[in-house]
Tab-separated table of C-alpha atoms in Angstrom:
chain	number	residue	atom	x	y	z
A	1	MET	CA	109.295	94.101	162.781
A	2	ARG	CA	112.035	92.763	165.363
A	3	ILE	CA	114.296	95.702	166.446
A	4	LEU	CA	117.703	95.681	168.063
A	5	VAL	CA	118.556	98.889	169.729
A	6	VAL	CA	122.241	99.153	170.351
A	7	GLY	CA	122.982	101.498	173.285
A	8	ALA	CA	121.029	102.187	176.448
A	9	GLY	CA	122.322	105.516	177.154
A	10	GLY	CA	120.313	108.787	176.901
A	11	VAL	CA	118.999	108.306	173.383
A	12	GLY	CA	118.662	104.377	173.439
A	13	SER	CA	116.725	104.655	176.931
A	14	ALA	CA	114.606	107.442	175.485
A	15	VAL	CA	113.530	105.284	172.389
A	16	VAL	CA	111.938	102.728	174.628
A	17	PRO	CA	108.931	104.655	176.205
A	18	ILE	CA	108.225	106.451	173.016
A	19	ALA	CA	108.171	102.934	171.065
A	20	VAL	CA	106.169	100.984	173.612
A	21	ARG	CA	103.157	103.311	173.067
A	22	ARG	CA	102.883	102.014	169.438
A	23	GLY	CA	101.967	98.686	168.058
A	24	PHE	CA	104.077	98.464	164.946
A	25	PHE	CA	106.775	96.125	166.271
A	26	GLU	CA	106.804	92.548	167.487
A	27	ARG	CA	109.932	92.541	169.531
A	28	MET	CA	112.568	95.164	170.725
A	29	ILE	CA	115.972	93.970	172.141
A	30	VAL	CA	117.672	96.853	173.932
A	31	ALA	CA	121.302	96.062	174.169
A	32	ASP	CA	124.375	97.758	175.854
A	33	TYR	CA	127.955	96.991	176.986
A	34	ASP	CA	126.722	97.516	180.374
A	35	ALA	CA	123.923	94.997	180.799
A	36	GLY	CA	122.522	96.828	183.788
A	37	ARG	CA	121.812	99.942	181.684
A	38	ALA	CA	119.870	97.698	179.122
A	39	GLU	CA	118.004	96.122	181.948
A	40	GLN	CA	117.213	99.408	183.610
A	41	ALA	CA	115.777	100.560	180.112
A	42	VAL	CA	113.239	97.951	179.810
A	43	ALA	CA	112.391	97.364	183.563
A	44	ARG	CA	110.289	100.459	183.368
A	45	PHE	CA	107.768	98.500	181.406
A	46	PRO	CA	107.560	95.151	183.030
A	47	ASN	CA	104.161	94.189	181.522
A	48	ASP	CA	105.376	94.610	178.000
A	49	GLY	CA	106.526	91.305	176.790
A	50	ARG	CA	107.946	92.620	173.522
A	51	LEU	CA	110.986	94.075	175.458
A	52	ILE	CA	114.228	92.173	176.243
A	53	ALA	CA	117.446	93.462	177.614
A	54	ALA	CA	120.849	92.110	176.335
A	55	ARG	CA	124.633	92.768	176.479
A	56	VAL	CA	126.648	93.494	173.391
A	57	ASP	CA	129.924	95.011	172.311
A	58	ALA	CA	129.271	97.561	169.811
A	59	SER	CA	132.775	97.679	168.598
A	60	ARG	CA	132.559	93.963	167.407
A	61	PRO	CA	130.446	93.523	164.200
A	62	GLU	CA	130.374	89.751	164.816
A	63	ASP	CA	128.672	90.252	168.059
A	64	ILE	CA	126.135	92.699	166.526
A	65	ALA	CA	125.440	89.937	163.818
A	66	ALA	CA	125.279	87.039	166.361
A	67	LEU	CA	122.747	89.039	168.630
A	68	SER	CA	120.885	89.886	165.645
A	69	ARG	CA	120.602	86.379	164.263
A	70	GLU	CA	119.718	84.982	167.815
A	71	HIS	CA	116.558	87.149	167.919
A	72	GLY	CA	115.615	87.094	164.186
A	73	ILE	CA	116.193	90.767	163.970
A	74	THR	CA	114.929	92.707	160.990
A	75	HIS	CA	116.068	96.208	161.853
A	76	VAL	CA	119.201	97.499	163.886
A	77	LEU	CA	118.951	100.892	165.356
A	78	ASN	CA	122.529	102.374	166.411
A	79	ALA	CA	122.101	104.637	169.333
A	80	VAL	CA	125.597	104.815	170.417
A	81	ASP	CA	128.589	107.167	169.710
A	82	PRO	CA	129.406	107.566	166.021
A	83	ARG	CA	133.060	105.914	166.508
A	84	PHE	CA	130.846	102.626	166.776
A	85	VAL	CA	128.784	103.275	163.408
A	86	MET	CA	130.926	100.962	161.044
A	87	PRO	CA	131.048	97.987	163.453
A	88	ILE	CA	127.308	98.085	163.881
A	89	PHE	CA	126.595	98.935	160.334
A	90	ASP	CA	128.660	95.971	159.117
A	91	GLY	CA	127.321	93.725	161.705
A	92	ALA	CA	123.540	94.536	160.605
A	93	PHE	CA	124.590	93.762	156.880
A	94	ALA	CA	126.200	90.452	158.010
A	95	ALA	CA	122.929	89.488	159.748
A	96	GLY	CA	120.822	90.330	156.794
A	97	ALA	CA	119.123	93.149	158.800
A	98	ASP	CA	118.245	96.751	157.870
A	99	TYR	CA	119.980	99.531	159.656
A	100	LEU	CA	119.122	103.072	161.054
A	101	ASP	CA	121.465	105.445	162.773
A	102	MET	CA	121.385	109.137	164.091
A	103	ALA	CA	124.986	109.916	163.220
A	104	MET	CA	127.008	108.796	160.432
A	105	SER	CA	130.689	107.326	160.154
A	106	LEU	CA	133.314	109.671	161.159
A	107	SER	CA	135.364	112.171	159.033
A	108	ARG	CA	139.003	112.707	158.903
A	109	SER	CA	140.316	116.152	158.080
A	110	ASP	CA	142.502	116.885	154.975
A	111	PRO	CA	145.967	116.745	156.439
A	112	HIS	CA	147.368	119.703	154.383
A	113	ALA	CA	144.510	122.165	154.093
A	114	PRO	CA	141.963	121.111	156.845
A	115	HIS	CA	140.172	124.418	156.921
A	116	GLU	CA	139.826	124.521	153.058
A	117	ARG	CA	139.416	121.107	151.762
A	118	THR	CA	137.524	118.126	152.861
A	119	GLY	CA	139.297	114.875	153.487
A	120	VAL	CA	137.271	111.873	154.538
A	121	LYS	CA	133.689	113.157	154.790
A	122	LEU	CA	131.121	112.100	157.269
A	123	GLY	CA	129.229	109.156	156.005
A	124	ASP	CA	131.906	108.467	153.160
A	125	GLU	CA	132.740	104.815	154.487
A	126	GLN	CA	128.954	104.141	154.632
A	127	PHE	CA	128.147	105.437	151.229
A	128	ALA	CA	131.245	103.525	149.956
A	129	LYS	CA	129.170	100.281	150.467
A	130	ALA	CA	125.866	101.526	149.237
A	131	GLY	CA	126.172	99.120	146.282
A	132	ASP	CA	126.561	96.122	148.451
A	133	TRP	CA	123.323	97.183	150.503
A	134	GLU	CA	121.483	97.716	147.253
A	135	ALA	CA	122.663	94.490	145.705
A	136	ALA	CA	121.324	92.584	148.925
A	137	GLY	CA	118.112	94.346	148.753
A	138	ARG	CA	118.568	96.072	152.141
A	139	LEU	CA	118.337	99.323	153.436
A	140	ALA	CA	120.724	101.458	155.575
A	141	LEU	CA	118.743	104.649	156.462
A	142	VAL	CA	121.461	107.096	157.734
A	143	GLY	CA	121.248	110.229	159.783
A	144	VAL	CA	117.522	109.853	160.948
A	145	GLY	CA	117.700	111.348	164.457
A	146	VAL	CA	116.784	115.053	164.845
A	147	GLU	CA	119.596	116.779	163.411
A	148	PRO	CA	120.520	115.030	161.158
A	149	GLY	CA	117.096	113.481	160.554
A	150	LEU	CA	114.049	115.773	161.026
A	151	SER	CA	116.165	118.656	159.726
A	152	ASP	CA	116.672	116.793	156.451
A	153	VAL	CA	112.817	115.908	156.359
A	154	PHE	CA	112.198	119.607	156.452
A	155	ALA	CA	114.496	120.179	153.596
A	156	ARG	CA	112.741	117.627	151.399
A	157	TYR	CA	109.282	119.023	152.319
A	158	ALA	CA	110.445	122.633	151.521
A	159	GLN	CA	111.654	121.355	148.172
A	160	ASP	CA	108.420	119.268	147.347
A	161	HIS	CA	105.925	121.888	148.689
A	162	LEU	CA	107.006	125.204	149.442
A	163	PHE	CA	109.850	126.245	146.865
A	164	SER	CA	110.499	126.160	143.001
A	165	GLU	CA	114.176	127.185	143.673
A	166	ILE	CA	116.144	127.016	146.711
A	167	ASP	CA	119.123	129.380	147.428
A	168	GLU	CA	120.025	128.051	150.797
A	169	VAL	CA	118.973	125.317	153.189
A	170	GLY	CA	120.586	126.383	156.592
A	171	ILE	CA	119.958	124.085	159.687
A	172	ARG	CA	119.784	126.281	162.622
A	173	ASP	CA	119.783	124.623	166.092
A	174	GLY	CA	119.514	126.607	169.561
A	175	ALA	CA	118.169	126.356	173.108
A	176	ASN	CA	117.814	128.151	176.358
A	177	LEU	CA	118.225	125.110	178.414
A	178	VAL	CA	119.983	125.557	181.749
A	179	VAL	CA	121.030	122.535	184.096
A	180	ASP	CA	120.860	123.799	187.891
A	181	GLY	CA	123.673	122.888	190.102
A	182	TYR	CA	126.360	122.387	187.321
A	183	ASP	CA	128.813	125.017	185.908
A	184	PHE	CA	129.142	122.982	182.841
A	185	ALA	CA	126.909	120.153	181.912
A	186	PRO	CA	126.304	119.301	178.210
A	187	SER	CA	122.887	118.086	177.265
A	188	PHE	CA	124.256	115.579	174.846
A	189	SER	CA	127.182	113.212	174.545
A	190	ILE	CA	130.268	115.457	175.065
A	191	TRP	CA	132.299	112.815	173.107
A	192	THR	CA	130.036	113.567	169.941
A	193	THR	CA	129.952	117.356	170.765
A	194	ILE	CA	133.748	117.654	170.726
A	195	GLU	CA	133.943	115.692	167.491
A	196	GLU	CA	131.547	117.847	165.543
A	197	CYS	CA	132.333	121.159	167.108
A	198	LEU	CA	136.116	120.948	166.745
A	199	ASN	CA	136.411	119.328	163.365
A	200	PRO	CA	136.469	121.627	160.334
A	201	PRO	CA	132.881	122.702	159.448
A	202	VAL	CA	131.647	121.549	155.949
A	203	VAL	CA	129.759	123.879	153.697
A	204	TRP	CA	128.070	123.077	150.282
A	205	GLU	CA	127.816	125.242	147.282
A	206	ALA	CA	126.376	124.193	144.003
A	207	ASP	CA	129.343	125.722	141.951
A	208	ARG	CA	132.119	124.703	144.473
A	209	GLY	CA	130.965	121.363	146.062
A	210	TRP	CA	131.962	120.516	149.670
A	211	TYR	CA	134.650	122.648	151.378
A	212	THR	CA	135.641	123.383	154.983
A	213	THR	CA	135.957	126.491	157.066
A	214	PRO	CA	137.792	126.910	160.527
A	215	PRO	CA	135.653	125.717	163.636
A	216	PHE	CA	133.070	128.219	164.889
A	217	SER	CA	133.151	130.378	161.814
A	218	GLU	CA	130.599	132.739	160.135
A	219	PRO	CA	128.831	133.593	163.605
A	220	GLU	CA	125.196	135.042	163.274
A	221	VAL	CA	122.419	135.737	165.687
A	222	PHE	CA	119.381	133.693	165.064
A	223	ASP	CA	116.056	134.312	166.729
A	224	PHE	CA	114.600	130.816	167.685
A	225	PRO	CA	110.669	130.563	168.116
A	226	GLU	CA	108.444	129.799	171.058
A	227	GLY	CA	110.155	131.812	173.708
A	228	ILE	CA	113.766	130.621	173.109
A	229	GLY	CA	114.861	133.907	171.495
A	230	PRO	CA	118.214	135.138	169.953
A	231	VAL	CA	121.093	132.715	170.093
A	232	GLU	CA	124.617	133.140	168.400
A	233	CYS	CA	125.097	130.334	166.027
A	234	VAL	CA	128.337	129.086	164.349
A	235	ASN	CA	129.295	126.732	161.541
A	236	VAL	CA	129.731	123.097	162.803
A	237	GLU	CA	130.504	119.937	161.011
A	238	HIS	CA	127.311	118.196	160.694
A	239	GLU	CA	125.636	115.354	158.583
A	240	GLU	CA	123.019	117.375	156.816
A	241	VAL	CA	125.582	119.424	154.677
A	242	LEU	CA	126.678	115.904	153.433
A	243	LEU	CA	123.217	114.490	153.037
A	244	VAL	CA	120.896	117.358	151.868
A	245	PRO	CA	122.697	117.986	148.520
A	246	ARG	CA	122.255	114.446	147.407
A	247	TRP	CA	118.526	114.701	147.107
A	248	VAL	CA	117.539	118.546	147.493
A	249	LYS	CA	118.614	120.799	144.803
A	250	ALA	CA	119.956	124.043	146.536
A	251	ARG	CA	122.680	126.526	145.933
A	252	ARG	CA	123.985	126.414	149.401
A	253	VAL	CA	123.739	124.192	152.475
A	254	THR	CA	125.008	124.919	155.876
A	255	PHE	CA	124.829	123.929	159.480
A	256	LYS	CA	124.994	126.394	162.315
A	257	TYR	CA	124.733	125.392	166.107
A	258	GLY	CA	123.920	127.846	169.063
A	259	LEU	CA	126.731	127.065	171.288
A	260	GLY	CA	127.203	130.366	173.325
A	261	ASP	CA	130.520	131.663	174.340
A	262	GLU	CA	131.081	129.702	177.389
A	263	PHE	CA	130.632	126.565	175.560
A	264	ILE	CA	132.919	127.544	172.780
A	265	ASN	CA	135.491	128.586	175.190
A	266	VAL	CA	135.426	125.291	176.994
A	267	LEU	CA	135.778	123.460	173.692
A	268	LYS	CA	138.764	125.728	172.822
A	269	VAL	CA	140.505	124.906	175.996
A	270	LEU	CA	140.036	121.210	175.767
A	271	HIS	CA	141.663	121.376	172.380
A	272	MET	CA	144.408	123.736	173.546
A	273	VAL	CA	145.514	121.253	176.312
A	274	GLY	CA	144.969	117.993	174.069
A	275	LEU	CA	141.873	116.798	176.088
A	276	ASP	CA	139.793	116.330	172.870
A	277	ARG	CA	142.162	113.667	171.588
A	278	THR	CA	140.722	110.190	171.039
A	279	ASP	CA	144.049	108.236	170.717
A	280	LYS	CA	145.092	106.632	174.073
A	281	ILE	CA	147.925	107.983	176.180
A	282	ARG	CA	149.830	106.184	179.137
A	283	VAL	CA	149.056	107.621	182.549
A	284	GLY	CA	150.772	105.751	185.328
A	285	GLY	CA	150.081	102.080	184.469
A	286	VAL	CA	147.267	102.643	182.272
A	287	GLU	CA	146.390	103.628	178.851
A	288	VAL	CA	143.364	106.149	178.402
A	289	SER	CA	141.844	108.321	175.783
A	290	PRO	CA	141.832	112.027	177.087
A	291	ARG	CA	138.347	112.517	175.501
A	292	ASP	CA	137.064	109.592	177.553
A	293	VAL	CA	138.437	111.027	180.654
A	294	VAL	CA	136.421	114.293	179.850
A	295	ALA	CA	133.252	112.463	179.318
A	296	ALA	CA	133.690	110.440	182.559
A	297	CYS	CA	134.268	113.775	184.540
A	298	LEU	CA	130.980	115.320	183.332
A	299	PRO	CA	127.568	114.332	184.425
A	300	ASP	CA	125.607	111.907	182.339
A	301	PRO	CA	123.349	113.666	179.885
A	302	ALA	CA	120.863	110.847	180.578
A	303	ARG	CA	120.656	111.752	184.209
A	304	ILE	CA	120.317	115.439	184.237
A	305	GLY	CA	116.906	115.904	183.008
A	306	ASP	CA	115.274	116.575	186.571
A	307	ARG	CA	117.800	119.505	186.888
A	308	MET	CA	117.124	120.920	183.504
A	309	ARG	CA	114.748	123.597	182.563
A	310	GLY	CA	114.097	125.227	179.196
A	311	LYS	CA	113.401	124.419	175.586
A	312	THR	CA	115.433	123.070	172.665
A	313	CYS	CA	114.785	123.839	168.870
A	314	ALA	CA	115.829	122.024	165.918
A	315	GLY	CA	114.892	123.608	162.472
A	316	THR	CA	115.679	124.241	158.761
A	317	LEU	CA	115.884	127.716	157.365
A	318	VAL	CA	115.169	127.765	153.658
A	319	THR	CA	115.317	130.714	151.297
A	320	GLY	CA	114.761	130.973	147.601
A	321	ILE	CA	111.724	131.200	145.295
A	322	GLY	CA	108.291	130.048	146.408
A	323	LYS	CA	105.965	128.055	144.262
A	324	ASP	CA	104.218	131.310	143.445
A	325	GLY	CA	107.371	132.819	141.874
A	326	ASN	CA	108.004	135.267	144.737
A	327	PRO	CA	110.965	135.241	146.972
A	328	ARG	CA	110.353	133.307	150.166
A	329	ARG	CA	112.215	132.742	153.604
A	330	VAL	CA	110.813	130.093	155.888
A	331	TYR	CA	111.891	128.267	159.074
A	332	LEU	CA	110.590	124.722	159.562
A	333	TYR	CA	111.051	123.745	163.183
A	334	HIS	CA	110.368	121.401	166.125
A	335	VAL	CA	110.467	122.766	169.610
A	336	VAL	CA	110.650	120.494	172.790
A	337	ASP	CA	110.213	121.357	176.332
A	338	ASN	CA	112.110	119.671	178.793
A	339	GLU	CA	109.388	119.896	181.582
A	340	VAL	CA	107.152	118.019	179.183
A	341	THR	CA	109.665	115.072	178.135
A	342	ILE	CA	110.419	114.486	181.700
A	343	ALA	CA	106.946	114.375	183.012
A	344	GLN	CA	105.765	112.114	180.000
A	345	ASP	CA	108.762	109.788	179.609
A	346	GLY	CA	111.627	110.579	182.231
A	347	SER	CA	113.918	111.757	179.411
A	348	GLN	CA	115.514	115.195	179.113
A	349	ALA	CA	114.474	117.288	176.022
A	350	VAL	CA	117.647	116.779	173.858
A	351	VAL	CA	117.783	113.003	173.951
A	352	TRP	CA	114.088	112.720	173.700
A	353	GLN	CA	113.969	114.929	170.739
A	354	THR	CA	116.568	112.890	168.854
A	355	ALA	CA	115.010	109.570	169.747
A	356	ILE	CA	111.483	110.225	168.632
A	357	ASN	CA	112.564	110.529	164.905
A	358	PRO	CA	114.098	107.096	164.305
A	359	VAL	CA	111.042	105.504	166.135
A	360	ILE	CA	108.774	107.386	163.518
A	361	ALA	CA	111.075	106.219	160.735
A	362	LEU	CA	110.873	102.569	161.926
A	363	GLU	CA	107.067	102.807	161.915
A	364	LEU	CA	107.111	104.056	158.215
A	365	LEU	CA	109.237	101.160	157.412
A	366	ALA	CA	107.126	98.729	159.220
A	367	THR	CA	103.840	99.824	157.665
A	368	GLY	CA	105.383	100.035	154.208
A	369	VAL	CA	105.066	103.646	153.744
A	370	TRP	CA	108.870	104.099	153.510
A	371	THR	CA	110.600	101.718	151.277
A	372	GLY	CA	114.040	101.563	149.794
A	373	THR	CA	117.399	99.801	149.370
A	374	GLY	CA	120.822	100.975	149.546
A	375	VAL	CA	122.442	103.584	151.780
A	376	LEU	CA	119.828	106.593	151.822
A	377	GLY	CA	119.308	109.565	153.956
A	378	PRO	CA	115.886	110.915	155.194
A	379	GLU	CA	115.660	113.202	152.169
A	380	ALA	CA	115.125	110.127	149.862
A	381	PHE	CA	111.869	109.647	151.186
A	382	ASP	CA	108.398	111.501	151.020
A	383	ALA	CA	108.352	114.136	153.977
A	384	VAL	CA	104.621	114.357	154.431
A	385	PRO	CA	104.023	110.873	156.096
A	386	PHE	CA	106.919	111.554	158.376
A	387	LEU	CA	105.592	114.822	159.562
A	388	ASP	CA	102.160	113.670	160.019
A	389	LEU	CA	103.159	110.862	162.133
A	390	LEU	CA	105.386	113.375	164.238
A	391	THR	CA	102.123	115.376	165.072
A	392	ALA	CA	100.301	112.126	165.711
A	393	TYR	CA	102.797	111.073	168.294
A	394	GLY	CA	101.938	114.326	169.937
A	395	SER	CA	104.944	116.409	169.248
A	396	PRO	CA	103.939	118.765	166.308
A	397	TRP	CA	106.077	120.753	164.204
A	398	GLY	CA	105.936	124.423	163.220
A	399	LEU	CA	106.629	126.645	160.177
A	400	ARG	CA	107.511	130.356	160.578
A	401	GLU	CA	107.373	132.729	157.529
A	402	GLY	CA	110.192	135.149	157.113
A	403	GLY	CA	112.612	132.774	158.634
């Protein structure tokens, strides 16, 4: 297996130390628009001849294809913002490589009823090309980070091993992370965070299909495990709601994120003054995207790990009828402690938790445990090998009865 990692930011850089401990790949090219970042990501492992740094423009599918052909790439891992999904997706296909990402192609709201009806949904552009990938015998494994990704694996595991009927698959994400020295320091890409939190959240119901609600709707307090405790969670647009119903039979699918009042207020203000916009405006003699300005003003999530403390939890709450015919409610989860990930790999907890899952998926593909063609989500595959390998990587998952 010869892997091209596109993006050497927080997640892309975190992929490298996790992967180098494993022997399943022959070569890994780490590429970024900023060649210095790519070089820094591989320089930590000077004795591992499998690693090479390169420069690439993720907005140009022809550049992705050319770099892939140059190095005989078999698998392209997209580790950049979702606005670059389609160029990388198309570039990988043109090069004859398989493709993985952790966030799917962007949505566009219904212009007339954005808080009622879906418009272009997350992943629609990719699924529209599924036939081409299948005909070519190639695989695009989409949404295989932590959320989406591990959360979807949990949903498949619940269907296969825990439930005979599922009422609801509800992704619940929360943390008690604190970043010392900053009044506001998101632990993940603010570009992506704004996108998913301010877009209309999507809900799936079996008798209704996909529909939308207003941002931050249906608040609930969820008690997260391993000392994180109660966190208020709200509806957020996320890929699981678009992926899970394709392979898991459930009456309802939701995604709720533990943001907190302060974070929600900041996002609302950004939206109120137009700083969430992505279209460029002219300021003096230059054109600039307001959202890019916000991202440039905030600390880089990849650089704040040594100031961060606490834990982050990703998990899937499933309710329904168990295999024994009785009502059942379980929370399958994965908790990561920032102190551990910083000490082990120099990566802060949120990006590390995102990065470990595509590495596991790559190993399952390399060993032939997972196989497939077309555009598929993690739910399309057997969950057990993935969860077993997650534990073997030294980061076990948990299951809490009662939710």
